[in-house]
Short mmCIF file of N, CA, C and O in Angstrom, two decimals:
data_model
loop_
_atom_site.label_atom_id
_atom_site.label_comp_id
_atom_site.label_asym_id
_atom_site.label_seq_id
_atom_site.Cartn_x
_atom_site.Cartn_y
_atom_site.Cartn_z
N UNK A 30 -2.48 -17.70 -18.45
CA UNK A 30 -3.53 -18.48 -17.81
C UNK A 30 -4.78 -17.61 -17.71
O UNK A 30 -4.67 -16.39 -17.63
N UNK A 31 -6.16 -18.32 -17.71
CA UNK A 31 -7.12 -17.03 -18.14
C UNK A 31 -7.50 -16.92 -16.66
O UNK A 31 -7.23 -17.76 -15.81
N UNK A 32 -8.20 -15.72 -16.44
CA UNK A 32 -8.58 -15.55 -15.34
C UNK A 32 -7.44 -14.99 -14.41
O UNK A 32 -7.60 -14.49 -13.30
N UNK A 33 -6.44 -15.15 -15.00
CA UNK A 33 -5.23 -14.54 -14.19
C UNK A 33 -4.33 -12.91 -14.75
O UNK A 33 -3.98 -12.68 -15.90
N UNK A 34 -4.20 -12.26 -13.89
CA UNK A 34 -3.79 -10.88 -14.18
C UNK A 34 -2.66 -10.67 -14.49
O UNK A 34 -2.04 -10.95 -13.46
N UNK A 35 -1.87 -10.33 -15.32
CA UNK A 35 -0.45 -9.40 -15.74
C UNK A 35 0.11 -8.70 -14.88
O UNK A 35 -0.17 -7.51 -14.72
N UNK A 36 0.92 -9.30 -14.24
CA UNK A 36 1.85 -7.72 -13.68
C UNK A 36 2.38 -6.97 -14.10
O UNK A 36 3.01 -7.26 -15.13
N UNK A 37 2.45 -5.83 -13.69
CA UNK A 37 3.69 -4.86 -14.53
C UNK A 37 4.21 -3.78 -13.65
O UNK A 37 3.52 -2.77 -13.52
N UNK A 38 5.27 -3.86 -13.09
CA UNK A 38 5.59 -3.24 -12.44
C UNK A 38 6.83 -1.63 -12.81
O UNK A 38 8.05 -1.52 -12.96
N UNK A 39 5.90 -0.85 -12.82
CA UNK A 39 6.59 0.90 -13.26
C UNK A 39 7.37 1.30 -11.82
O UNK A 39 7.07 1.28 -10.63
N UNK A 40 8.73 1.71 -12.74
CA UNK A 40 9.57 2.24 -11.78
C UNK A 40 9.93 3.42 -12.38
O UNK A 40 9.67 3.68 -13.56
N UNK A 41 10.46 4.09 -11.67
CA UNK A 41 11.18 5.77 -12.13
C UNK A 41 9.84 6.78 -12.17
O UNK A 41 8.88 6.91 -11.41
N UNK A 42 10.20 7.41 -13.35
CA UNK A 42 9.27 8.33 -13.82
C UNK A 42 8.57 7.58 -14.38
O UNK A 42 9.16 6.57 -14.76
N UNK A 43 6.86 7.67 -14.78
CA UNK A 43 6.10 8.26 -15.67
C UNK A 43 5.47 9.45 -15.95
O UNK A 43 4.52 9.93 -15.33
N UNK A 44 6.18 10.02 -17.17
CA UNK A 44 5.96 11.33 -17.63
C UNK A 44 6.34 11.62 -19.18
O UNK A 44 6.59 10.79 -20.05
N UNK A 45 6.32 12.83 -19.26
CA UNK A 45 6.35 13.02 -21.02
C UNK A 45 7.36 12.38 -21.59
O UNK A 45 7.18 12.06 -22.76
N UNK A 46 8.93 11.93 -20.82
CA UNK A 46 9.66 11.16 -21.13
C UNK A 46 9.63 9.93 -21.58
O UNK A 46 9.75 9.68 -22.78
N UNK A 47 9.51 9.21 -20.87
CA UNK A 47 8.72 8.12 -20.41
C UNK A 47 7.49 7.73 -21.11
O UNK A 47 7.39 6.57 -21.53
N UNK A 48 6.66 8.46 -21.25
CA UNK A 48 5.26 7.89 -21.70
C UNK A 48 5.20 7.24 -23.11
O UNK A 48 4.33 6.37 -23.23
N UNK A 49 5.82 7.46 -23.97
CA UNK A 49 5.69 6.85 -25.56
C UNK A 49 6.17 5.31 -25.43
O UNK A 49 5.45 4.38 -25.78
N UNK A 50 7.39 5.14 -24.92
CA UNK A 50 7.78 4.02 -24.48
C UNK A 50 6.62 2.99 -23.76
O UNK A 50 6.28 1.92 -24.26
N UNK A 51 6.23 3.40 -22.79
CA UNK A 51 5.10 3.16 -22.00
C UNK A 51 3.87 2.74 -22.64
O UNK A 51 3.53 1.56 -22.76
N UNK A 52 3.38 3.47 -22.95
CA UNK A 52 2.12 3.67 -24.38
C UNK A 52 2.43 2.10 -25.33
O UNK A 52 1.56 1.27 -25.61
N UNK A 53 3.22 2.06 -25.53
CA UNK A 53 3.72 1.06 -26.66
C UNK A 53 4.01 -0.40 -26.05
O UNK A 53 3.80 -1.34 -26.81
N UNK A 54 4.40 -0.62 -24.96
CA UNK A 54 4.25 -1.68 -23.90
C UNK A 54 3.00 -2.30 -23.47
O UNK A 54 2.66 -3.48 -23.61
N UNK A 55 2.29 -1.25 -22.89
CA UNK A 55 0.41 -0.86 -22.59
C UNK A 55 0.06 -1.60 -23.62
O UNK A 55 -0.14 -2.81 -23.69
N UNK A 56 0.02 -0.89 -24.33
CA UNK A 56 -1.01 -1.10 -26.17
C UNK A 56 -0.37 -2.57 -26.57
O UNK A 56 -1.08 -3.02 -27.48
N UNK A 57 0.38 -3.22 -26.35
CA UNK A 57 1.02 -4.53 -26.67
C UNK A 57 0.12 -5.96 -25.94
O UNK A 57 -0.28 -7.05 -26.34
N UNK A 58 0.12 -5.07 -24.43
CA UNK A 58 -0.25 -5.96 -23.05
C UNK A 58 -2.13 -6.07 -22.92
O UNK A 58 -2.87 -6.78 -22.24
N UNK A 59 -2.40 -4.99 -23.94
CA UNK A 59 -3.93 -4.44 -23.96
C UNK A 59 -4.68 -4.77 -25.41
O UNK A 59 -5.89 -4.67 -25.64
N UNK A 60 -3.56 -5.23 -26.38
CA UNK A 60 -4.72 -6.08 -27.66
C UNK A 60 -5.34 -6.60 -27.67
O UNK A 60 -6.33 -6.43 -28.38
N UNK A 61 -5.15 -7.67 -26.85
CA UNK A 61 -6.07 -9.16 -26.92
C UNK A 61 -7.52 -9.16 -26.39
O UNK A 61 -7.86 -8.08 -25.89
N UNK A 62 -8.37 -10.07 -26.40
CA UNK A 62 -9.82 -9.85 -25.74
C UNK A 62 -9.46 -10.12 -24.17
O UNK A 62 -8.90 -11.11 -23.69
N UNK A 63 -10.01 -8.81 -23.42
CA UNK A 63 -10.33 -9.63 -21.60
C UNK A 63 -8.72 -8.89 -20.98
O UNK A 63 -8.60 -9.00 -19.76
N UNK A 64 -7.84 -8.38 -21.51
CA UNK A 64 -7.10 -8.42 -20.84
C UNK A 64 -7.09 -7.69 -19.00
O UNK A 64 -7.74 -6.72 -18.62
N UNK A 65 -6.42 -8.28 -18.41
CA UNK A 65 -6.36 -8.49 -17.41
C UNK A 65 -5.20 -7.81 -16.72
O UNK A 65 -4.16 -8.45 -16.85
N UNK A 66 -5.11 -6.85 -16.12
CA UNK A 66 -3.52 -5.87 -15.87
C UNK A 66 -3.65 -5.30 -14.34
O UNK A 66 -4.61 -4.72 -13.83
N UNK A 67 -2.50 -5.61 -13.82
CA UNK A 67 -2.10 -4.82 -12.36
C UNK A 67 -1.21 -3.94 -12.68
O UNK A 67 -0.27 -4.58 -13.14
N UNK A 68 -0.94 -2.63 -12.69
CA UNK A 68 0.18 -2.06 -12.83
C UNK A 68 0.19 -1.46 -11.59
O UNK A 68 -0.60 -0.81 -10.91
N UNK A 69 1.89 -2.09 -11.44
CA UNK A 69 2.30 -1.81 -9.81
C UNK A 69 3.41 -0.26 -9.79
O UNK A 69 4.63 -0.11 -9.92
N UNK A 70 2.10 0.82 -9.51
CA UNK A 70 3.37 1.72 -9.31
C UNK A 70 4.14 1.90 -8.21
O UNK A 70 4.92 2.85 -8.16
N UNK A 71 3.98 0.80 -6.96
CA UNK A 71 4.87 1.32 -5.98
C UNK A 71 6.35 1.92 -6.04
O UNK A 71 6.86 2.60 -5.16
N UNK A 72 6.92 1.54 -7.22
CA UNK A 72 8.17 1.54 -7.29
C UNK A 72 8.17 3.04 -7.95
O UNK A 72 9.31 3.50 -8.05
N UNK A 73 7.16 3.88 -8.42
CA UNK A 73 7.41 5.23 -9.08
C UNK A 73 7.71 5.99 -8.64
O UNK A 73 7.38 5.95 -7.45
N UNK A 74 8.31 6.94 -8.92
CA UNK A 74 9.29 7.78 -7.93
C UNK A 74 7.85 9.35 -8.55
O UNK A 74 7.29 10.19 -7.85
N UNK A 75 7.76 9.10 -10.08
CA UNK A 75 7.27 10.56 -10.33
C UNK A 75 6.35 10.53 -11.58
O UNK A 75 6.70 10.25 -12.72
N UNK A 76 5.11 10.87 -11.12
CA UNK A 76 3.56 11.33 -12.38
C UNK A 76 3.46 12.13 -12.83
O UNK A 76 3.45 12.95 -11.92
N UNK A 77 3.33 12.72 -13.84
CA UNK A 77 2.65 13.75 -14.12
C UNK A 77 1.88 13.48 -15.03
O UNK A 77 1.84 12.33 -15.46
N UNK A 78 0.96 14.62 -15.62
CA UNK A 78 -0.57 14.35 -16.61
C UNK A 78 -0.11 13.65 -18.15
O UNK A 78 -0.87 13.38 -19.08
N UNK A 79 1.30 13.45 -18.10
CA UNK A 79 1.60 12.57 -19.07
C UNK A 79 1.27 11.08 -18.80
O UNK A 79 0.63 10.20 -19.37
N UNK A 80 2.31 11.25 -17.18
CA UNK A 80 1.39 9.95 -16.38
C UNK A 80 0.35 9.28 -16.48
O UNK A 80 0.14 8.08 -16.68
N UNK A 81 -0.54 10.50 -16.25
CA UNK A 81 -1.65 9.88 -15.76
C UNK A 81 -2.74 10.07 -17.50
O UNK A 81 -3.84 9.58 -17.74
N UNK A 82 -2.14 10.65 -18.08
CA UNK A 82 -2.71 9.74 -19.45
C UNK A 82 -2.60 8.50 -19.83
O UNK A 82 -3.44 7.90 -20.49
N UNK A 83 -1.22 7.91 -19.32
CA UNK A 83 -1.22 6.67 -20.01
C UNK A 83 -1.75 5.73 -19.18
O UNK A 83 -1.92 4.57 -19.56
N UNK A 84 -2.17 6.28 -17.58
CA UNK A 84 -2.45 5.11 -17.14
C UNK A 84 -4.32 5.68 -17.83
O UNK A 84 -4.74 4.68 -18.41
N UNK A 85 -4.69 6.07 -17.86
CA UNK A 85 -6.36 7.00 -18.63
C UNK A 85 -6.71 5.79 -20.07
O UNK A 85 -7.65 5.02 -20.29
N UNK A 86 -5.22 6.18 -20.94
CA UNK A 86 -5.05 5.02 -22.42
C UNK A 86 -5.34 3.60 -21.83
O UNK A 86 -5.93 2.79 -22.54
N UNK A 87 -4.95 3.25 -20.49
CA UNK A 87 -4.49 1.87 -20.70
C UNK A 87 -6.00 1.61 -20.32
O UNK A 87 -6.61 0.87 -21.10
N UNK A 88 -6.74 2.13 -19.16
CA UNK A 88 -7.65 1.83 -18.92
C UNK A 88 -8.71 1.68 -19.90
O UNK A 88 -9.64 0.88 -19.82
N UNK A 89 -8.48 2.56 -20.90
CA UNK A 89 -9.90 2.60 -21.59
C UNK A 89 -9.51 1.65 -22.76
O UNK A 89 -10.51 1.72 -23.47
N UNK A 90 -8.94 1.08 -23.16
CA UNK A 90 -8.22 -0.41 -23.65
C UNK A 90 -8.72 -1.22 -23.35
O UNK A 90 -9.42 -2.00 -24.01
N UNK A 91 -8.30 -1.21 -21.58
CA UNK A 91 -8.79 -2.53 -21.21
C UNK A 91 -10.17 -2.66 -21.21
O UNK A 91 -10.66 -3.77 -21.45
N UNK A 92 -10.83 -1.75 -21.00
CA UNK A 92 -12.74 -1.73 -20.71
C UNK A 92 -12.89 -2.43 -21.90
O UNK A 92 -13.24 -3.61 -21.99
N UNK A 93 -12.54 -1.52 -23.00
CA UNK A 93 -12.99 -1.67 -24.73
C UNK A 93 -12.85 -2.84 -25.19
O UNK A 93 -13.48 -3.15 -26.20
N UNK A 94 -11.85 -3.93 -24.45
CA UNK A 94 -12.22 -5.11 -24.31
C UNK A 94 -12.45 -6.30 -23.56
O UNK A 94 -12.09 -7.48 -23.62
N UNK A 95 -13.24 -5.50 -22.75
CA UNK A 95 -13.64 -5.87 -21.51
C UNK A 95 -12.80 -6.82 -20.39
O UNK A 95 -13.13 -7.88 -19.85
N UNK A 96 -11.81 -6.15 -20.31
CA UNK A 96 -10.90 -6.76 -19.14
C UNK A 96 -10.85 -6.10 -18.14
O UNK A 96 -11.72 -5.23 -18.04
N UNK A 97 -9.99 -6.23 -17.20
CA UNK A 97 -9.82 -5.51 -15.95
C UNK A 97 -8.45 -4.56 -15.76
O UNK A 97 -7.38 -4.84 -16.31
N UNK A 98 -8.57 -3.79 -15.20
CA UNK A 98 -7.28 -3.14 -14.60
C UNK A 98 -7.43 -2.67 -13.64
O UNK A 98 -8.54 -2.37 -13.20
N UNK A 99 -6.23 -2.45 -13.00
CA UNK A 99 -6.03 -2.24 -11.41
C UNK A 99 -4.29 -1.86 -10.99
O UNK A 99 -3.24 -2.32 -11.43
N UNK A 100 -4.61 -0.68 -9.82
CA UNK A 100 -3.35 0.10 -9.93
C UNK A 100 -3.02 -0.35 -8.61
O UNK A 100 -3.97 -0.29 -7.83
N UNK A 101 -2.03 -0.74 -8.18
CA UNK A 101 -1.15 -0.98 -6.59
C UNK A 101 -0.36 0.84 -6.79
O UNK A 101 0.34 1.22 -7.73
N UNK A 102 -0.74 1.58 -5.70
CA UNK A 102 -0.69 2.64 -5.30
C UNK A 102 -0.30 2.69 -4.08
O UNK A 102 -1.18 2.37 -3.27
N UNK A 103 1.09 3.11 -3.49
CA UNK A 103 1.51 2.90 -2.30
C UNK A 103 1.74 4.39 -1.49
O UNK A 103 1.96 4.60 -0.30
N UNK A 104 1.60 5.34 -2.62
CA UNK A 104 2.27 6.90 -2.62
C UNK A 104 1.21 7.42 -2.26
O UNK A 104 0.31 7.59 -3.08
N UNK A 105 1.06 7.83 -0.80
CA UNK A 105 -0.57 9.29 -0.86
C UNK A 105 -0.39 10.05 -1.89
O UNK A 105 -1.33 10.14 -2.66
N UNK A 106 0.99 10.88 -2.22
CA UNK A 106 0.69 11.60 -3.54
C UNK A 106 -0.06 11.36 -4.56
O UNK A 106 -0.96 12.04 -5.05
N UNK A 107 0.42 10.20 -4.92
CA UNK A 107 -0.36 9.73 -6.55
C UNK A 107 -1.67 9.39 -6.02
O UNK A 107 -2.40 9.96 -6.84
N UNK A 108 -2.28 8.95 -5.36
CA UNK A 108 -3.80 9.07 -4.77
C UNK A 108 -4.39 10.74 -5.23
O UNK A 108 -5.13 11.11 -6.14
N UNK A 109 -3.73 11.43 -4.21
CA UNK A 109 -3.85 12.81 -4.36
C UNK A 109 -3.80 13.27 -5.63
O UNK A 109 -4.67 14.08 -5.95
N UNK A 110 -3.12 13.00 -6.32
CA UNK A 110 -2.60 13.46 -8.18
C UNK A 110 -4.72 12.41 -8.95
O UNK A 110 -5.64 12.55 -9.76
N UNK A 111 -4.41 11.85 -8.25
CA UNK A 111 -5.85 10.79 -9.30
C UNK A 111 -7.17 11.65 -8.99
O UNK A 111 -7.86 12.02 -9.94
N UNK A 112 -7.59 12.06 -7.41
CA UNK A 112 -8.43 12.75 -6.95
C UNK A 112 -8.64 13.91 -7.29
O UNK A 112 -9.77 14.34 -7.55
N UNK A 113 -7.11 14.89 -7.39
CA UNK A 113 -7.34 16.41 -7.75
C UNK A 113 -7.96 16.26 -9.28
O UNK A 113 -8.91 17.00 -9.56
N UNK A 114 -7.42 15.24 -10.35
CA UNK A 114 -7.82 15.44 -11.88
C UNK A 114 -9.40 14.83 -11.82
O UNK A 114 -10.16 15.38 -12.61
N UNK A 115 -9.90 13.93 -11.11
CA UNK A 115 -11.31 13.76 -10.61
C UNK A 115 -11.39 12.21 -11.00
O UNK A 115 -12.40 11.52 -11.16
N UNK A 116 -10.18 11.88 -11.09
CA UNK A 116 -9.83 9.97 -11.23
C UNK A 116 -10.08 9.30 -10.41
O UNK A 116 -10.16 8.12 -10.75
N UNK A 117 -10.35 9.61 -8.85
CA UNK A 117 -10.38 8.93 -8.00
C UNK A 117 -11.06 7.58 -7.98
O UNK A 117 -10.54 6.53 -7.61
N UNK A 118 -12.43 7.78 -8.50
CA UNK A 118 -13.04 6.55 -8.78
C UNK A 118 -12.64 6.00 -9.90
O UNK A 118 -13.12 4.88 -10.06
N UNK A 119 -11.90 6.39 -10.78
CA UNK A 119 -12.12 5.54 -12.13
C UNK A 119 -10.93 4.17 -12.38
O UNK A 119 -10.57 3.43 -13.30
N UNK A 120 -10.71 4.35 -11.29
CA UNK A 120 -9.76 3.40 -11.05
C UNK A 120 -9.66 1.92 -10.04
O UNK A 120 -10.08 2.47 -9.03
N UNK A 121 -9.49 0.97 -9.74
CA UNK A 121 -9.66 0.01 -9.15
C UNK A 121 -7.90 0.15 -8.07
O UNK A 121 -6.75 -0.22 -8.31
N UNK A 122 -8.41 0.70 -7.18
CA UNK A 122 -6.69 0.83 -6.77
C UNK A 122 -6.16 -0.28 -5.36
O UNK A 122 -6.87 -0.51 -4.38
N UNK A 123 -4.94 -0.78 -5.54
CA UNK A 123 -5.14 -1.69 -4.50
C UNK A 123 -3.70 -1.10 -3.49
O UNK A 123 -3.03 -0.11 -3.78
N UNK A 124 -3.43 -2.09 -2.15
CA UNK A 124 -2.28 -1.62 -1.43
C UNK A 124 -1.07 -2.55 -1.93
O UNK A 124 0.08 -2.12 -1.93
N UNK A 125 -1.34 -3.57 -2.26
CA UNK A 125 -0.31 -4.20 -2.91
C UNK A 125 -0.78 -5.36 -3.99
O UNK A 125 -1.99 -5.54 -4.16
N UNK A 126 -0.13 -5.88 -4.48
CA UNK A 126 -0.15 -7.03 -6.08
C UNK A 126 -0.52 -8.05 -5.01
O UNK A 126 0.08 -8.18 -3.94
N UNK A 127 -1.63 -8.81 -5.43
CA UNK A 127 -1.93 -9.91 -4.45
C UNK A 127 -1.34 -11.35 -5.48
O UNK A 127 -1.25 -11.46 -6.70
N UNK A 128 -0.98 -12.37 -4.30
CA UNK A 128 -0.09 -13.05 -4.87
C UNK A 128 -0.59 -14.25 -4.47
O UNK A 128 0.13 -15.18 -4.12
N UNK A 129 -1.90 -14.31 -4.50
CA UNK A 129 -2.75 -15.42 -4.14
C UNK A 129 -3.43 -16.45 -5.14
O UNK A 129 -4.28 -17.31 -4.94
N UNK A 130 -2.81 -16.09 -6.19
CA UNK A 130 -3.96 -16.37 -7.81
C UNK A 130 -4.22 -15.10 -8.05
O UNK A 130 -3.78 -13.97 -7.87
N UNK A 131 -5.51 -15.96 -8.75
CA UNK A 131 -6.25 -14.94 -9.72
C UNK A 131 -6.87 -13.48 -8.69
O UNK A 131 -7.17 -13.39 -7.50
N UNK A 132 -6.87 -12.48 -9.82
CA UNK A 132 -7.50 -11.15 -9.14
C UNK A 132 -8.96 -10.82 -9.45
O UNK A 132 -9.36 -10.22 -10.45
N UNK A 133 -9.71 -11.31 -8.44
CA UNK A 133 -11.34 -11.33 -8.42
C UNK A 133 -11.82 -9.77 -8.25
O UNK A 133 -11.42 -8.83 -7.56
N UNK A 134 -12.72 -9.91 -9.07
CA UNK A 134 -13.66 -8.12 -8.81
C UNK A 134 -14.00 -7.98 -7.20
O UNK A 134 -13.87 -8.80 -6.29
N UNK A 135 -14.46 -6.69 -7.21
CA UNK A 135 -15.32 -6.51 -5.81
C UNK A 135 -14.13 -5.81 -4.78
O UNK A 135 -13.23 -5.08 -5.20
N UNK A 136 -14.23 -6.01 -4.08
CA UNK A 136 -13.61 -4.69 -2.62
C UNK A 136 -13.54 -3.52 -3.03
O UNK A 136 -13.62 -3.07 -4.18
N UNK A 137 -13.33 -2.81 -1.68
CA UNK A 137 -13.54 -1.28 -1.56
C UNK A 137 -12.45 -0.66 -2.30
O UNK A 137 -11.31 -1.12 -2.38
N UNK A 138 -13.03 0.80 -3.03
CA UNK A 138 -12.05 1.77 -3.34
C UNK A 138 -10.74 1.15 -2.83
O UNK A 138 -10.89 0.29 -1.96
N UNK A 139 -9.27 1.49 -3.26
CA UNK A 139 -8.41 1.40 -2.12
C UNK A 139 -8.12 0.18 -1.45
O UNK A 139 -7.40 0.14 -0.44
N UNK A 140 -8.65 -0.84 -1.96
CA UNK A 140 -8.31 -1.96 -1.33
C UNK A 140 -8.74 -2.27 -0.01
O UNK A 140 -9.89 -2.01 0.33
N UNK A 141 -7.69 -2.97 1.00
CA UNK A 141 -8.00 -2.64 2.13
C UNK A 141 -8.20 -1.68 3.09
O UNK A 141 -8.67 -1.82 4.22
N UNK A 142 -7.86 -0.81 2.61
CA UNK A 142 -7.67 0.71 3.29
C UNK A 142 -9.13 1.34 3.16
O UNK A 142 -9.41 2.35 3.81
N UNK A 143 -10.17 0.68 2.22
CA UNK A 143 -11.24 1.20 2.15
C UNK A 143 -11.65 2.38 2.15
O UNK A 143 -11.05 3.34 1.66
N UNK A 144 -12.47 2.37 2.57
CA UNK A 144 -12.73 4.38 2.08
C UNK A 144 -13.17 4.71 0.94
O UNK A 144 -13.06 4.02 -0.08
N UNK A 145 -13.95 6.23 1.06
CA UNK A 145 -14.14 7.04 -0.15
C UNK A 145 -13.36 7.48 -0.73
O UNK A 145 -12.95 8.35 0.04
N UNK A 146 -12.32 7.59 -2.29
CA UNK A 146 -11.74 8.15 -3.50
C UNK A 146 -11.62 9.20 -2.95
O UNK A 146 -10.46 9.58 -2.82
N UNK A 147 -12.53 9.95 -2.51
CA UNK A 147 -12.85 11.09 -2.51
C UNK A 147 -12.05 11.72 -1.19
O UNK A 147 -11.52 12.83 -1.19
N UNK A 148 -12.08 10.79 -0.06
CA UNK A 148 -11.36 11.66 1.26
C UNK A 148 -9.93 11.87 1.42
O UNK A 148 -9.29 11.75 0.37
N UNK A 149 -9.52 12.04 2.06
CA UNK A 149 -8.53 12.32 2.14
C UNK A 149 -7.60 13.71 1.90
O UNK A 149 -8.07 14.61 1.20
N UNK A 150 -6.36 13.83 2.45
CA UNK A 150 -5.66 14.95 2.41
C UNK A 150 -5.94 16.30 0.85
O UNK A 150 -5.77 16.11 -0.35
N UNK A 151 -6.40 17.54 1.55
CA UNK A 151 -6.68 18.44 0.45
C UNK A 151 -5.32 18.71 -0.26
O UNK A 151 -5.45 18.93 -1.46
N UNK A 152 -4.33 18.73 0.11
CA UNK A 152 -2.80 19.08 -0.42
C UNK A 152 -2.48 17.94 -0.64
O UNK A 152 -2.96 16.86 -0.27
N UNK A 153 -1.47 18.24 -1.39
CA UNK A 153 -0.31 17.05 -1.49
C UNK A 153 0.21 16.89 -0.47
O UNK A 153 0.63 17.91 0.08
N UNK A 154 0.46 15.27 0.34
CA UNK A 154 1.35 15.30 1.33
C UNK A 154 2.67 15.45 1.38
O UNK A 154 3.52 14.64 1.76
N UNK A 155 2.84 16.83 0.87
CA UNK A 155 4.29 17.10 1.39
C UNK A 155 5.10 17.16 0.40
O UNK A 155 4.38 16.88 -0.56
N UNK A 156 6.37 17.39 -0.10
CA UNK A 156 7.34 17.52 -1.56
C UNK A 156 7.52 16.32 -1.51
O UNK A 156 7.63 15.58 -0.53
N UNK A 157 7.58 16.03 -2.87
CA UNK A 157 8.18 14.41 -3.10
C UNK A 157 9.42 14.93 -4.02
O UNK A 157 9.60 15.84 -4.82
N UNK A 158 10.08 13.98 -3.54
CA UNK A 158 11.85 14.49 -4.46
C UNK A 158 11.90 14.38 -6.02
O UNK A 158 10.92 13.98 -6.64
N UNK A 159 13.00 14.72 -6.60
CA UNK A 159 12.93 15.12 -8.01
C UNK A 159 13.18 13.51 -8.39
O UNK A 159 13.68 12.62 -7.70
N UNK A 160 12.88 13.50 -9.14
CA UNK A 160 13.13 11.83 -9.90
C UNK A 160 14.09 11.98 -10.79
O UNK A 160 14.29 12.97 -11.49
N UNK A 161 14.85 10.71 -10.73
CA UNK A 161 16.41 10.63 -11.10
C UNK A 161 16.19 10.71 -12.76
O UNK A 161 15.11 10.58 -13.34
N UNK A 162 17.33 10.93 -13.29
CA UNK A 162 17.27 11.11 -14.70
C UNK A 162 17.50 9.80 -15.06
O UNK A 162 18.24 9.12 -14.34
N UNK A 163 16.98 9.31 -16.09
CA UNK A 163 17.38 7.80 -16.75
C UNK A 163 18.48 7.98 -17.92
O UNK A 163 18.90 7.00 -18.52
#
């Protein structure tokens, strides 16, 4: 339906494991003109700069043909992981997949939580556990 966004919801790892698989899903969901994408990482257990390349690929996909994307981010870490590489803004990040219709432009960084990209905790909050093997 146009005007309406893709879910996709990432669980486990994304990382060097993970990412080719990923990449190839993305690039499937990201051909067409306008596409339109939520990728919901609440469910991710673990990022790394493999990670956060593919979510980097998917974005610049979607611009290139002028669609939207947008990350549901529930983890201060992965906030923290987007900010330290200097992603903070380049991303449209929300608190959860809105399930209202369509996903309209506009609100703050962060969704409701508003705020500057930029504030928040200088460390990582805290160890996050090892992510299970698949």
């Amino acid at each position: 339906m146009p005007g309406t966004a893709r879910v996709v919801r990432l669980r486990g790892a994304l990382d060097y494991v993970s990412a080719p698989g990923t990449v190839a899903r993305l690039d499937a969901l990201t051909s067409g003109p306008r596409p339109d994408l939520v990728l919901d990482l609440a469910r991710l257990d673990f990022l790394d700069c493999c990670g956060v390349g593919v979510l980097c690929r998917a974005r610049r996909r979607v611009l290139e043909r002028g669609g939207r994307l947008s990350l549901v981010i529930t983890d201060p870490h992965q906030l923290w992981i987007l900010r330290t590489v200097g992603l903070g803004a380049s991303f449209d990040v929300l608190d959860t997949v809105p399930d209202d219709g369509p996903i309209r432009g506009g609100g703050a960084p962060y969704g409701p939580r508003g705020g500057s990209p930029l504030t928040g905790p200088a460390s990582p909050p805290g160890p996050s556990a090892p992510a299970s093997a698949r």
